[in-house]
Structure formats: structure tokens, C-alpha cells
Coordinates of C-alpha atoms in Angstrom, one line a residue:
M732 CA -22.3 -33.3 14.5
D733 CA -22.8 -36.6 12.6
A734 CA -20.9 -37.5 9.4
Q735 CA -23.7 -36.5 7.2
S736 CA -23.9 -33.1 8.8
R737 CA -20.1 -32.7 8.6
G738 CA -20.2 -33.4 4.9
R739 CA -22.8 -30.8 4.3
A740 CA -20.9 -28.2 6.4
E741 CA -17.7 -28.8 4.4
N742 CA -19.5 -27.7 1.2
I743 CA -21.1 -24.6 2.7
D744 CA -20.0 -21.3 1.0
P745 CA -18.0 -19.3 3.6
A746 CA -20.2 -16.3 3.0
D747 CA -23.3 -18.3 4.1
Q748 CA -21.6 -19.3 7.4
W749 CA -21.5 -15.7 8.7
V750 CA -24.9 -14.5 9.7
L751 CA -26.0 -11.1 11.2
N752 CA -27.2 -11.6 14.8
P753 CA -29.9 -9.0 15.4
N754 CA -29.3 -9.0 19.1
T755 CA -25.6 -8.1 18.9
G756 CA -25.4 -6.3 15.6
E757 CA -22.4 -8.4 14.6
Y758 CA -21.7 -11.2 12.1
E759 CA -21.4 -14.7 13.8
L760 CA -20.5 -18.1 12.5
R761 CA -23.5 -20.4 11.7
L762 CA -22.6 -24.1 11.1
G763 CA -25.2 -25.8 9.1
N764 CA -28.7 -24.9 10.5
S765 CA -27.4 -24.2 14.0
A766 CA -27.7 -20.9 15.7
P767 CA -24.8 -18.4 15.3
Q768 CA -21.7 -19.3 17.2
S769 CA -19.0 -17.2 18.7
P770 CA -16.0 -17.0 16.3
V771 CA -13.6 -18.8 18.7
P772 CA -11.0 -21.0 16.9
G773 CA -11.3 -24.7 17.3
P774 CA -14.2 -27.0 18.6
R775 CA -14.8 -27.8 22.2
T776 CA -13.7 -31.3 23.2
S777 CA -14.7 -33.6 26.0
R778 CA -12.2 -34.9 28.5
R779 CA -11.7 -38.0 26.4
G780 CA -10.8 -35.9 23.3
R781 CA -14.1 -36.5 21.4
P782 CA -16.1 -33.4 20.3
A783 CA -18.4 -32.4 23.1
E784 CA -22.1 -32.3 22.5
P785 CA -23.3 -28.7 22.4
E786 CA -24.8 -27.5 25.6
A787 CA -28.6 -27.4 25.3
E788 CA -30.5 -24.2 25.6
R789 CA -33.0 -23.9 28.4
G790 CA -36.6 -22.9 28.0
P791 CA -38.7 -20.9 30.5
S792 CA -39.5 -24.1 32.4
G793 CA -35.9 -25.2 32.5
A794 CA -36.4 -27.9 29.9
A795 CA -33.7 -28.4 27.3
V796 CA -34.4 -27.0 23.9
R797 CA -32.5 -29.0 21.2
E798 CA -34.1 -27.7 18.0
A799 CA -32.2 -25.0 16.1
P800 CA -34.1 -21.8 15.2
E801 CA -35.5 -21.5 11.7
R802 CA -33.6 -19.2 9.3
G803 CA -34.9 -15.7 9.9
A804 CA -36.1 -16.4 13.4
E805 CA -35.0 -14.5 16.4
V806 CA -31.5 -15.5 17.4
P807 CA -31.1 -16.4 21.1
Q808 CA -28.8 -14.3 23.2
P809 CA -25.3 -15.9 23.5
R810 CA -24.6 -17.7 26.8
R811 CA -22.5 -15.9 29.3
R812 CA -19.1 -17.4 29.8
R813 CA -18.0 -18.5 33.3
G814 CA -16.5 -15.6 35.2
A815 CA -17.9 -13.0 32.7
E816 CA -19.8 -10.0 33.9
P817 CA -23.6 -10.6 33.9
E818 CA -25.7 -9.1 31.1
P819 CA -27.7 -6.0 32.2
P820 CA -31.4 -6.5 32.8
P821 CA -33.6 -6.3 29.6
G822 CA -35.4 -3.3 30.9
R823 CA -32.2 -1.3 31.5
R824 CA -30.9 -2.2 28.1
N825 CA -34.1 -1.1 26.5
R826 CA -34.1 2.2 28.2
R827 CA -30.5 3.0 27.2
P828 CA -29.3 1.1 24.1
V829 CA -25.6 0.1 24.2
K830 CA -23.6 1.5 21.4
K831 CA -21.8 -1.3 19.6
K832 CA -18.2 -0.9 18.3
S833 CA -17.6 -2.1 14.8
K834 CA -15.1 -4.9 14.5
T835 CA -14.9 -4.7 10.7
K836 CA -11.5 -5.8 9.3
K837 CA -10.3 -4.0 6.2
I838 CA -7.7 -5.3 3.9
V839 CA -6.2 -3.5 0.9
A840 CA -4.6 -4.8 -2.2
W841 CA -3.6 -2.7 -5.2
T842 CA -3.9 -5.2 -8.0
G843 CA -5.0 -6.0 -11.5
G844 CA -1.6 -5.7 -13.2
G845 CA -1.1 -2.7 -11.0
L846 CA -4.5 -1.5 -12.2
A847 CA -6.8 -1.9 -9.2
L848 CA -7.1 -0.7 -5.7
V849 CA -9.2 -3.2 -3.8
L850 CA -10.6 -2.4 -0.4
V851 CA -11.8 -5.6 1.1
A852 CA -13.7 -5.6 4.4
T853 CA -14.5 -8.8 6.2
G854 CA -16.8 -9.1 9.2
S855 CA -15.7 -10.5 12.6
A856 CA -14.4 -13.6 10.8
G857 CA -12.3 -14.7 13.7
Y858 CA -8.7 -15.8 14.1
L859 CA -8.9 -19.0 11.9
Y860 CA -10.4 -17.2 8.9
L861 CA -7.8 -14.4 9.1
K862 CA -5.0 -17.1 9.2
H863 CA -6.7 -18.8 6.2
L864 CA -6.5 -15.5 4.2
E865 CA -2.9 -15.1 5.2
G866 CA -2.1 -18.5 3.8
N867 CA -3.5 -17.3 0.5
V868 CA -0.9 -14.6 0.1
S869 CA 2.5 -15.5 -1.5
A870 CA 5.7 -13.7 -0.3
T871 CA 9.1 -13.1 -1.8
D872 CA 12.2 -12.4 0.3
V873 CA 13.8 -9.4 -1.5
G874 CA 16.3 -8.8 1.3
S875 CA 17.3 -5.2 2.0
A876 CA 15.2 -3.9 -1.0
A877 CA 12.1 -3.8 1.3
K878 CA 11.5 -2.7 4.8
Q879 CA 11.0 -5.4 7.5
G880 CA 7.8 -3.9 8.7
F881 CA 5.1 -1.3 8.2
S882 CA 4.8 2.0 10.2
K883 CA 1.4 3.6 10.5
D884 CA 3.0 6.9 11.5
D885 CA 5.1 7.6 8.5
A886 CA 4.7 8.3 4.8
F887 CA 5.0 5.1 2.7
N888 CA 5.7 4.0 -0.8
I889 CA 4.4 0.8 -2.3
L890 CA 5.5 -0.4 -5.8
I891 CA 2.6 -2.2 -7.5
I892 CA 3.7 -4.5 -10.3
G893 CA 1.6 -6.3 -12.8
T894 CA 3.4 -9.0 -14.7
D895 CA 2.8 -10.3 -18.3
K896 CA 3.2 -13.9 -17.2
R897 CA 0.5 -16.2 -18.5
T898 CA -1.1 -18.4 -15.8
G899 CA -4.4 -20.1 -15.8
A900 CA -6.8 -20.8 -18.7
G901 CA -8.0 -18.1 -21.1
N902 CA -4.9 -15.9 -21.1
E903 CA -3.4 -17.0 -24.4
G904 CA -4.2 -13.7 -26.1
Y905 CA -2.3 -11.5 -23.7
G906 CA 1.4 -10.8 -23.2
D907 CA 4.4 -12.7 -24.4
K908 CA 3.8 -16.4 -24.7
N909 CA 7.2 -17.3 -23.3
S910 CA 7.5 -14.5 -20.8
V911 CA 9.0 -15.3 -17.4
G912 CA 7.0 -12.5 -15.9
H913 CA 8.3 -9.0 -16.7
A914 CA 7.3 -5.7 -15.0
D915 CA 4.6 -5.0 -17.6
T916 CA 2.5 -2.4 -15.6
N917 CA 4.1 -0.5 -12.7
I918 CA 2.7 2.1 -10.3
L919 CA 4.6 3.7 -7.4
L920 CA 2.0 4.6 -4.8
H921 CA 3.0 7.3 -2.3
V922 CA 0.8 7.9 0.7
A923 CA 1.5 11.2 2.6
K924 CA 2.5 11.1 6.2
D925 CA -0.6 13.1 7.3
R926 CA -2.9 10.9 5.1
T927 CA -4.4 14.0 3.4
N928 CA -3.3 12.9 0.0
A929 CA -1.6 10.2 -2.1
T930 CA 0.1 10.0 -5.5
A931 CA 0.0 7.0 -7.9
L932 CA 2.9 7.4 -10.4
S933 CA 2.8 5.1 -13.4
I934 CA 6.1 4.0 -14.9
P935 CA 6.1 3.1 -18.6
R936 CA 7.4 -0.4 -19.3
D937 CA 9.2 0.7 -22.4
M938 CA 11.2 3.5 -20.7
I939 CA 14.9 3.1 -21.2
V940 CA 16.8 2.8 -17.8
D941 CA 19.9 1.4 -16.2
V942 CA 19.0 -1.6 -14.1
P943 CA 21.4 -1.9 -11.1
D944 CA 23.1 -5.0 -9.7
C945 CA 20.7 -6.8 -7.4
E946 CA 21.0 -9.6 -4.9
T947 CA 18.3 -12.3 -5.2
L948 CA 17.4 -15.3 -3.1
Q949 CA 18.0 -18.6 -4.9
P950 CA 15.8 -21.8 -4.5
D951 CA 18.6 -23.5 -2.4
G952 CA 18.6 -20.6 0.1
S953 CA 21.8 -19.0 -1.2
R954 CA 22.0 -15.4 -2.5
K955 CA 23.2 -14.4 -5.9
V956 CA 24.1 -11.0 -7.3
I957 CA 22.6 -10.5 -10.7
P958 CA 24.7 -8.0 -12.8
G959 CA 22.9 -4.9 -13.9
S960 CA 22.2 -3.9 -17.5
S961 CA 22.6 -0.5 -19.1
Q962 CA 20.1 1.2 -21.5
V963 CA 17.4 -1.5 -21.4
R964 CA 13.6 -1.4 -21.1
F965 CA 12.2 -0.9 -17.6
N966 CA 10.1 -4.1 -17.8
T967 CA 13.3 -6.2 -17.9
S968 CA 14.0 -5.2 -14.3
L969 CA 11.8 -8.2 -13.4
G970 CA 12.1 -11.8 -14.7
Q971 CA 15.0 -11.2 -17.0
E972 CA 18.1 -13.1 -15.9
G973 CA 16.2 -14.3 -12.9
R974 CA 15.6 -10.9 -11.4
D975 CA 13.0 -10.6 -8.6
A976 CA 10.7 -7.7 -7.5
G977 CA 13.6 -6.4 -5.4
C978 CA 15.5 -5.7 -8.6
T979 CA 12.5 -3.6 -9.8
M980 CA 12.3 -1.8 -6.5
R981 CA 16.0 -0.9 -6.8
T982 CA 15.6 0.2 -10.4
V983 CA 12.8 2.6 -9.4
K984 CA 15.1 4.1 -6.8
A985 CA 17.9 4.5 -9.3
V986 CA 15.6 6.2 -11.8
T987 CA 13.5 8.5 -9.6
G988 CA 15.4 8.8 -6.3
I989 CA 12.3 7.5 -4.5
T990 CA 12.7 4.5 -2.3
P991 CA 9.9 1.9 -2.4
D992 CA 9.2 0.5 1.0
H993 CA 7.3 -2.6 -0.2
F994 CA 5.9 -4.2 -3.3
M995 CA 2.6 -5.9 -4.3
M996 CA 2.6 -8.0 -7.5
V997 CA -0.1 -9.8 -9.5
D998 CA -0.5 -11.4 -12.9
F999 CA -3.3 -11.5 -15.5
N1000 CA -5.7 -13.6 -13.5
A1001 CA -6.0 -11.0 -10.8
V1002 CA -8.0 -8.6 -13.0
K1003 CA -10.5 -11.3 -13.9
T1004 CA -11.0 -12.7 -10.4
L1005 CA -11.1 -9.4 -8.5
T1006 CA -13.5 -7.7 -10.9
S1007 CA -15.8 -10.7 -10.9
A1008 CA -15.7 -10.8 -7.1
V1009 CA -16.8 -7.1 -6.9
G1010 CA -19.6 -7.6 -9.4
G1011 CA -18.0 -5.7 -12.2
V1012 CA -16.3 -2.3 -12.6
K1013 CA -18.0 0.7 -14.3
V1014 CA -16.1 2.2 -17.3
C1015 CA -16.9 5.0 -19.7
L1016 CA -15.9 5.3 -23.4
K1017 CA -16.0 8.3 -25.6
H1018 CA -16.4 6.1 -28.7
P1019 CA -17.4 2.4 -29.3
V1020 CA -14.7 -0.2 -29.3
N1021 CA -14.4 -3.3 -31.4
D1022 CA -10.8 -4.5 -31.1
K1023 CA -10.1 -7.7 -32.9
D1024 CA -6.8 -8.3 -31.1
S1025 CA -8.2 -8.2 -27.5
H1026 CA -11.8 -9.1 -28.5
L1027 CA -13.0 -6.1 -26.6
R1028 CA -16.4 -4.9 -27.8
L1029 CA -18.1 -2.1 -25.9
P1030 CA -20.5 0.7 -26.9
A1031 CA -19.9 4.4 -26.3
G1032 CA -20.9 5.7 -22.9
E1033 CA -21.0 3.8 -19.6
S1034 CA -20.6 0.0 -19.4
K1035 CA -19.7 -2.5 -16.7
V1036 CA -16.8 -5.0 -17.2
E1037 CA -15.6 -8.0 -15.3
G1038 CA -13.6 -11.1 -15.8
E1039 CA -12.2 -11.7 -19.3
Q1040 CA -13.8 -8.4 -20.5
A1041 CA -12.1 -6.4 -17.7
L1042 CA -8.7 -7.9 -18.6
A1043 CA -9.2 -7.0 -22.3
F1044 CA -10.1 -3.5 -21.3
V1045 CA -6.9 -2.8 -19.3
R1046 CA -4.6 -4.8 -21.7
T1047 CA -5.6 -3.5 -25.1
R1048 CA -3.6 -0.8 -26.7
H1049 CA -5.2 -0.6 -30.2
A1050 CA -8.4 0.9 -28.9
W1051 CA -7.0 4.0 -27.4
G1052 CA -5.3 7.2 -28.7
N1053 CA -2.2 6.5 -30.7
Q1054 CA -2.4 2.8 -29.8
G1055 CA 0.7 3.0 -27.6
D1056 CA 1.6 2.1 -24.0
L1057 CA 1.2 5.7 -22.8
D1058 CA -2.4 5.9 -23.9
R1059 CA -3.1 2.6 -22.3
I1060 CA -1.7 3.8 -19.0
K1061 CA -4.2 6.7 -19.0
V1062 CA -7.0 4.1 -19.5
Q1063 CA -5.6 2.0 -16.7
Q1064 CA -5.6 5.0 -14.3
Q1065 CA -9.2 5.7 -15.1
F1066 CA -10.1 2.0 -14.5
M1067 CA -8.3 2.2 -11.2
G1068 CA -10.2 5.3 -10.1
S1069 CA -13.5 3.7 -11.0
L1070 CA -12.7 0.5 -9.0
M1071 CA -11.7 2.6 -6.0
R1072 CA -15.1 4.4 -6.1
D1073 CA -16.9 1.0 -6.4
M1074 CA -15.0 -0.4 -3.5
S1075 CA -15.9 2.5 -1.2
S1076 CA -19.6 2.3 -2.0
S1077 CA -22.1 1.1 0.5
D1078 CA -23.2 -1.7 -2.0
T1079 CA -19.8 -3.3 -1.4
L1080 CA -19.1 -2.5 2.2
T1081 CA -22.5 -3.8 3.5
N1082 CA -22.6 -7.0 1.5
P1083 CA -21.0 -9.9 3.5
R1084 CA -20.9 -12.3 0.6
K1085 CA -19.2 -9.8 -1.7
L1086 CA -16.7 -8.9 1.0
L1087 CA -15.7 -12.5 1.6
D1088 CA -15.4 -13.2 -2.1
L1089 CA -13.2 -10.1 -2.4
A1090 CA -11.1 -11.2 0.6
E1091 CA -10.5 -14.6 -1.1
A1092 CA -9.8 -13.2 -4.5
A1093 CA -7.5 -10.4 -3.4
T1094 CA -5.3 -12.5 -1.1
K1095 CA -5.0 -15.3 -3.7
A1096 CA -3.9 -12.7 -6.3
L1097 CA -1.2 -11.1 -4.3
T1098 CA 2.6 -11.7 -4.0
V1099 CA 4.2 -9.3 -1.6
D1100 CA 7.5 -8.8 0.3
K1101 CA 7.9 -10.6 3.6
G1102 CA 7.5 -7.4 5.5
I1103 CA 3.8 -7.1 4.7
K1104 CA 2.7 -10.7 4.3
S1105 CA 0.5 -10.8 7.4
V1106 CA -3.1 -10.1 7.0
G1107 CA -2.8 -7.8 10.1
T1108 CA -0.3 -5.7 8.2
L1109 CA -2.4 -5.6 5.0
K1110 CA -5.3 -4.5 7.2
D1111 CA -3.2 -1.7 8.6
I1112 CA -2.3 -0.5 5.1
A1113 CA -5.9 -0.6 4.1
L1114 CA -7.0 1.5 7.1
E1115 CA -4.3 4.1 6.4
M1116 CA -5.2 4.3 2.7
K1117 CA -8.9 4.6 3.7
K1118 CA -8.0 7.9 5.4
V1119 CA -7.1 9.5 2.1
P1120 CA -10.0 11.3 0.4
P1121 CA -10.4 10.1 -3.3
K1122 CA -10.4 13.7 -4.5
N1123 CA -6.8 13.9 -3.2
I1124 CA -5.5 10.7 -4.8
T1125 CA -3.6 11.9 -7.9
F1126 CA -2.7 9.7 -10.9
L1127 CA 0.4 10.7 -12.8
T1128 CA 2.8 9.2 -15.3
V1129 CA 6.6 9.6 -15.4
P1130 CA 7.2 12.5 -17.8
V1131 CA 9.0 11.0 -20.9
I1132 CA 10.2 12.0 -24.4
D1133 CA 10.9 9.8 -27.4
N1134 CA 14.2 8.0 -27.2
P1135 CA 16.7 10.2 -29.2
A1136 CA 18.9 7.2 -29.9
E1137 CA 16.2 5.7 -32.1
K1138 CA 15.2 6.6 -35.7
V1139 CA 12.0 4.7 -35.4
H1140 CA 10.6 5.5 -32.0
A1141 CA 9.7 2.5 -30.0
T1142 CA 10.9 3.4 -26.5
V1143 CA 11.0 6.5 -24.3
V1144 CA 13.4 8.1 -21.8
V1145 CA 12.8 10.3 -18.7
N1146 CA 12.1 13.9 -19.5
Q1147 CA 15.0 15.4 -17.4
T1148 CA 13.3 18.8 -17.4
A1149 CA 9.9 17.8 -15.9
G1150 CA 10.7 14.5 -14.3
P1151 CA 13.0 15.5 -11.4
E1152 CA 10.5 18.1 -10.2
I1153 CA 7.8 15.5 -9.8
F1154 CA 10.2 13.0 -8.2
D1155 CA 11.4 15.6 -5.7
A1156 CA 7.8 16.6 -4.8
I1157 CA 6.9 13.0 -4.1
N1158 CA 10.1 12.4 -2.2
N1159 CA 9.3 15.4 0.0
D1160 CA 5.7 14.4 0.7
V1161 CA 4.2 17.3 -1.3
S1162 CA 0.7 16.9 -2.5
F1163 CA -0.4 17.4 -6.2
T1164 CA -3.9 18.4 -5.1
D1165 CA -5.0 21.4 -2.9
V1166 CA -5.5 19.9 0.6
K1167 CA -6.1 21.4 4.0
K1168 CA -3.2 20.1 6.0
K1169 CA -4.2 18.4 9.3
E1170 CA -0.9 19.5 10.8
K1171 CA -0.9 23.2 9.8
A1172 CA -0.1 24.3 13.4
A1173 CA 2.8 21.8 13.6
K1174 CA 4.2 23.0 10.2
D1175 CA 3.9 26.7 11.4
A1176 CA 5.9 25.7 14.5
Q1177 CA 8.5 24.0 12.4
A1178 CA 8.9 27.1 10.2
A1179 CA 9.3 29.2 13.3
R1180 CA 12.4 27.3 14.3
L1181 CA 14.2 29.0 11.5
K1182 CA 13.4 32.5 12.7
G1183 CA 15.6 34.3 15.2
T1184 CA 19.3 35.1 15.8
R1185 CA 22.0 33.0 14.2
S1186 CA 25.5 32.2 15.5
A1187 CA 28.7 32.8 13.6
P1188 CA 29.9 29.7 11.7
S1189 CA 33.0 29.6 14.0
D1190 CA 30.6 29.1 17.0
V1191 CA 28.7 26.2 15.5
R1192 CA 29.7 22.9 17.2
V1193 CA 28.3 19.8 15.6
R1194 CA 28.8 16.0 15.4
I1195 CA 28.0 14.5 12.0
M1196 CA 26.6 10.9 11.6
N1197 CA 25.6 8.9 8.6
G1198 CA 22.1 7.6 9.1
G1199 CA 21.2 6.2 5.6
A1200 CA 23.1 8.5 3.2
V1201 CA 25.6 6.9 0.8
A1202 CA 28.9 5.8 2.3
G1203 CA 31.4 8.6 2.9
S1204 CA 28.7 11.3 3.2
A1205 CA 29.6 12.2 6.8
Q1206 CA 33.3 12.8 5.9
E1207 CA 32.4 14.7 2.7
T1208 CA 30.1 17.0 4.8
L1209 CA 32.8 17.5 7.4
N1210 CA 35.3 18.5 4.7
W1211 CA 32.8 20.9 3.2
M1212 CA 31.9 22.5 6.5
Q1213 CA 35.6 23.1 7.6
T1214 CA 37.0 24.1 4.2
E1215 CA 34.2 26.1 2.7
K1216 CA 32.0 27.3 5.6
S1217 CA 34.5 27.8 8.4
I1218 CA 32.7 25.5 10.8
L1219 CA 35.8 24.2 12.4
K1220 CA 34.1 22.8 15.6
S1221 CA 32.8 19.9 13.7
E1222 CA 33.7 16.2 13.7
N1223 CA 32.8 12.9 12.0
A1224 CA 30.9 10.7 14.5
G1225 CA 30.6 7.6 12.2
N1226 CA 27.3 5.8 11.7
A1227 CA 24.1 6.6 13.5
P1228 CA 22.3 3.9 15.6
A1229 CA 19.5 3.7 13.0
E1230 CA 18.8 4.7 9.4
L1231 CA 16.5 7.7 8.8
S1232 CA 14.6 8.7 5.7
R1233 CA 15.1 12.4 6.4
T1234 CA 18.1 14.3 7.6
T1235 CA 17.8 15.7 11.1
L1236 CA 19.6 18.2 13.3
E1237 CA 19.0 17.7 17.1
Y1238 CA 20.0 20.5 19.5
A1239 CA 19.5 21.8 23.0
P1240 CA 17.5 24.9 23.6
D1241 CA 20.5 27.1 24.1
Q1242 CA 21.9 25.9 20.8
A1243 CA 19.0 27.2 18.7
P1244 CA 21.1 30.1 17.2
Q1245 CA 23.7 27.5 16.1
A1246 CA 21.0 25.3 14.6
R1247 CA 19.5 28.2 12.6
E1248 CA 23.0 29.1 11.2
L1249 CA 23.7 25.5 10.2
A1250 CA 20.2 25.1 8.7
A1251 CA 20.8 28.2 6.6
L1252 CA 24.2 27.0 5.3
M1253 CA 22.9 23.5 4.5
G1254 CA 19.5 24.4 3.2
L1255 CA 17.7 22.5 6.0
S1256 CA 13.9 23.0 6.4
G1257 CA 12.3 23.6 9.8
S1258 CA 11.0 20.0 9.9
A1259 CA 14.7 18.9 9.9
L1260 CA 15.3 20.7 13.2
K1261 CA 14.6 18.7 16.3
P1262 CA 14.7 20.5 19.6
G1263 CA 16.1 18.1 22.1
K1264 CA 19.4 17.7 23.9
S1265 CA 23.1 18.1 23.2
V1266 CA 25.8 15.5 23.2
E1267 CA 29.4 15.6 24.1
N1268 CA 31.9 15.9 21.4
A1269 CA 35.5 14.5 21.4
Q1270 CA 36.6 17.4 23.7
G1271 CA 33.8 16.7 26.1
L1272 CA 31.9 19.9 25.1
P1273 CA 28.2 20.1 24.2
A1274 CA 27.5 19.7 20.5
M1275 CA 24.5 19.3 18.1
S1276 CA 23.9 16.0 16.3
L1277 CA 23.5 16.1 12.5
T1278 CA 22.3 12.8 11.1
L1279 CA 22.4 12.5 7.3
G1280 CA 19.4 10.5 6.1
K1281 CA 18.5 8.8 2.9
D1282 CA 17.4 12.1 1.4
F1283 CA 20.9 13.6 1.7
K1284 CA 22.0 14.6 -1.8
G1285 CA 25.6 15.7 -1.2
A1286 CA 27.6 18.3 0.7
G1287 CA 26.3 21.8 -0.1
V1288 CA 23.1 20.6 -1.8
S1289 CA 20.0 22.1 -0.3
L1290 CA 17.6 19.8 1.5
T1291 CA 14.7 22.3 1.6
A1292 CA 11.5 20.6 0.4
P1293 CA 9.6 22.4 -2.4
A1294 CA 6.7 24.5 -1.2
K1295 CA 4.3 23.1 -3.8
A1296 CA 4.2 20.4 -6.4
P1297 CA 4.9 21.4 -10.1
D1298 CA 2.0 21.9 -12.4
V1299 CA 1.3 18.7 -14.4
S1300 CA -1.1 18.7 -17.4
E1301 CA -1.6 15.0 -17.7
K1302 CA -3.0 14.0 -14.3
S1303 CA -6.3 12.9 -12.9
T1304 CA -7.9 12.2 -9.5
A1305 CA -9.8 9.1 -8.1
D1306 CA -13.0 11.0 -7.5
K1307 CA -13.7 12.0 -11.1
V1308 CA -15.4 9.9 -13.7
E1309 CA -13.5 10.1 -17.0
C1310 CA -14.2 8.4 -20.3
A1311 CA -11.5 6.6 -22.2
S1312 CA -10.7 7.9 -25.7

């Protein structure tokens, strides 16, 4: 390639470089006017280190064919690599077409101030392009606040944070001019283990909470513990006093009892760039809006918003309901559902240019924890999210009441009557929609473990380990068993080899009656019972293993999950079109 050709290639839109090869049914890299190339990273070089001339194609007579095919012309079959299996004869292939496997990569990002779920699919872009996307993503080391990796086999919780920090041109009318980037919009996304449902729980920024102490990484590489604050707004859990997203994650856990596994964070610009990349998001209004503060002007009925107008739509408060943050949250949830429907439409998933634009916009908008920084991990999250039907994605808001400490109500507090029920349902992976469980047979089998004869407490032999519960839980449980439940053949076995999210009781087949008795006394569900093998206790006798997980609430407190989620009046699902009011 000469210098002039290289100059042209450098200015080519990435979306124009990936062209559908009709012979393979896949997208391949086209450099300039050349034929599609295999997406193998790096150019071939000659033995002297200079770029090698491309091997000439051969015509029927064996003569070299140097001219590239015209755009739209039939693309020649890719050459077979040395040592590869030969292509089947054309006649055989024509008689029995080969079914191609899709190589589509899918990347998810919940963004837009916590207001948008973006499903980005890129074609077979190759290793180099994926590494380029990975370089777009910013990461923050929040230490133990986030998990080190992502598991495709477990339920997971992602905290989506939209900050009010002003970056870029055109954002002067939004947020606090001097804000360091507070947790302005917050959604805790829970995806069920069996992927039949998900719950997006909005957390009001003006909710009064206690922010716990949190350790943060300093620019010089040292770590500093930032003291907590009592009775402050939730949004100060980020930015204030130098707090990072890990502090917000810890605050969510302290308030709800739900542990976020990871976080995704964006600022104002994300709404503008992402909605423009997708070609706009459909919104519906019950009445026309002409808001002088946000400059949002829309007619009643359906409209499409993108860029600056989309940001105004999700940021304005004065156009909705009582002009408060809670009404704005409802509108943001409706906006999110609409964007999710747009992203899953064929118009998006079959448009290579739109997909590449989305991939660039989504990855540049994101800041995440180090555990999910890789594009491969983001792809895995996307594929797991894709399994959840939109009709079973529920949007909720933390139940709150006016702050009783205020004469003029400006803040709210958690409704301690309704809130804990919702938190408990999410923590126990209970759906807020009616779903047909994929694992019904497995759940029936788990329930059956609780049925049958039970041993006397004096015959129960168990070793207790701490596998994620608060320090001292194993000893507390031992004391409770021996003094209140007469389980004298019990002992404290210290810490478990690994932390668990749920408490488990492992036992050998002949210990099933003991397991049923201990489950009844502790309030363990059938899913907590794990048929397996026994271990030797301090006397060398076979014993069961009770591992107290992160869900452990204290000795004598039942761990049985609720059978169904509580009824919630203010909720919506991602499949329904709703109009803002």
C-alpha cells in the first residue's frame, strides 16, 4: 500500500471497513478498495521486515489478477491457508449448504446517568478491534467492594451510577456547576440466577442514609480510609470527601442488605452520545412539555429524542408530576425500557454501522470496576442479560416516606414497613413478575430434602464455619445451638476456605435426618442443603459442615427465602410502552 493509499485508509470510518462477504455470510475487513480480508491482527511482513506485497489472485488461465473487485461485485472465496482442510467441491456445497455459526459479539452497558441499557453487537471485528474497545473503557480499583471476576453461573448485582459531574461542551444547564461528581442517579440491577427475570431498583439521590467508612485508592498508590457520615443524602456517597464508587457500593449494602458485585458509572455526556449512536429513543408523553429550565419542548404523544434533547428529557424535574426527584425516576425508568426495546430490535442488530457506533459510544462512556473491565467480560454480561425476557425485567424504586426530621420536606427516608420486604426478595432471587422457572424440577428436588424423618437435637453432629458472615458468627451460632437448642455435638471450625453468598449445610446420605432437624431449627431452605460427604470432627467422628454465608442474619434468625415477592404498586416492566405524565 503506497503512502497515498495509507492516508486514505486512516480516514476511513470503521463501519465502512467491515463488509458482508456473500460467500461466507460473515463481516470481513475491507481496506480501501481491496477485497475483504480475514480479521487476523497485524500485517504480513517480508523476511526483511517490510510489508509484503499481497499475493495475487489467479484467474482461470493461471494469470495473476491484480485489480480489486468493484463495490457490490462478487467477492472471491478466501484462499486456503497452508495445512488447512481443502474446501468441499462446489457441487457438493450447492447440494447441501453448510450452516454457518454466528460469531456476533454482544456487549452490554447500562448507561445514561443510570438511565439506559445498551446492547451493543459488533460483527467479527477481530482481536485488534476488541482490544481497541477495551482501551476505551475506564476502570477504578475499588478494592474489596467489588468482586474480582464475573460468574456466568450465579445471580449478579450491578450498581449503575450516573454522576452530575459536568464534562464536555453543552452541559452547563445541568447539575451542580462545581460538583465533583455525586451519585445523582442510581439503579441496582439484579439478574436472577436462572436468567428468567431481573429487577432494576432505583435509589433516590435525596434519601437520607448513613455512609460507612470506606477505603479508597489514592493517586500515589496508597490507600486511605475515608470516615463515614451519618444522616446525609445518598448522593454524597460518591465524590464527597474523595469517595469513589466503592463507597457508594458499600452504602447500598448498608442500606438494603444487598451486596453489589460490580458497578458501571457514566456522566451527562453518555446520554447524548449513546442516544445519537442508536438513532434516537422513542418516548411518549401524556401532555406537551415546554420546560424553560431544561429547554425541553415536546408535543403530547410519541416523539424520538437523542443527544441534547435526550439529556434534557431524563434530567428535567419540572415537567413531571410534583416536579420532584421521585417523579423524575419514573420517567427515567420509562426511558430505559424504551431504549431496551430499541436495542433489541432488528433495525439495530442488523445494522453494522449502528452497531460499531454504539460499541464506540458505549465503551467510551463507561467507568467500571477492574473486575469487569475486559470487553470479553462485558460481552459475557451482555449475553447473560440477553437471556432475560423484557416482560420479566421489573423497574422499582426504594419505598420511601418524607423525612420526619424536616418541617419543610426536602429529603426522604426508607419506608421500614415496605422496604425490607423488597430488599429481602431481591436478596433471595425472588422475581417480581410471574415467570415459569427453568429449574422447577430442581427446586422440587430441593424442597424434597426437607421431607422425611428428623433426628433428635442431641444426635446432630455439625462443624460450623464462617464463609462470609460477619466476624464472630460461627461462635455466636455455636453458643446458640448448645445453650438454646441442645445441639451439644457441635464445634467451631473457624473460617471456610472460600466465602459464599448463601449459607450451606453439606451432609452424607446417612446424615439426612440430622440435616432436616438442623434445617428446621435454623430456618434453612431446601436449597441450602447440599447432599455430599461428611467430615471428621475434633473427636474423629463424621459430622456435617455448616458454612455461614453472606446471607447469614444472626443466630436463630430464619434463612428461609420468601415464596413470592411482595406486591408493589409503583412498578413497571421493560416490555410495556408507558407515557410520562
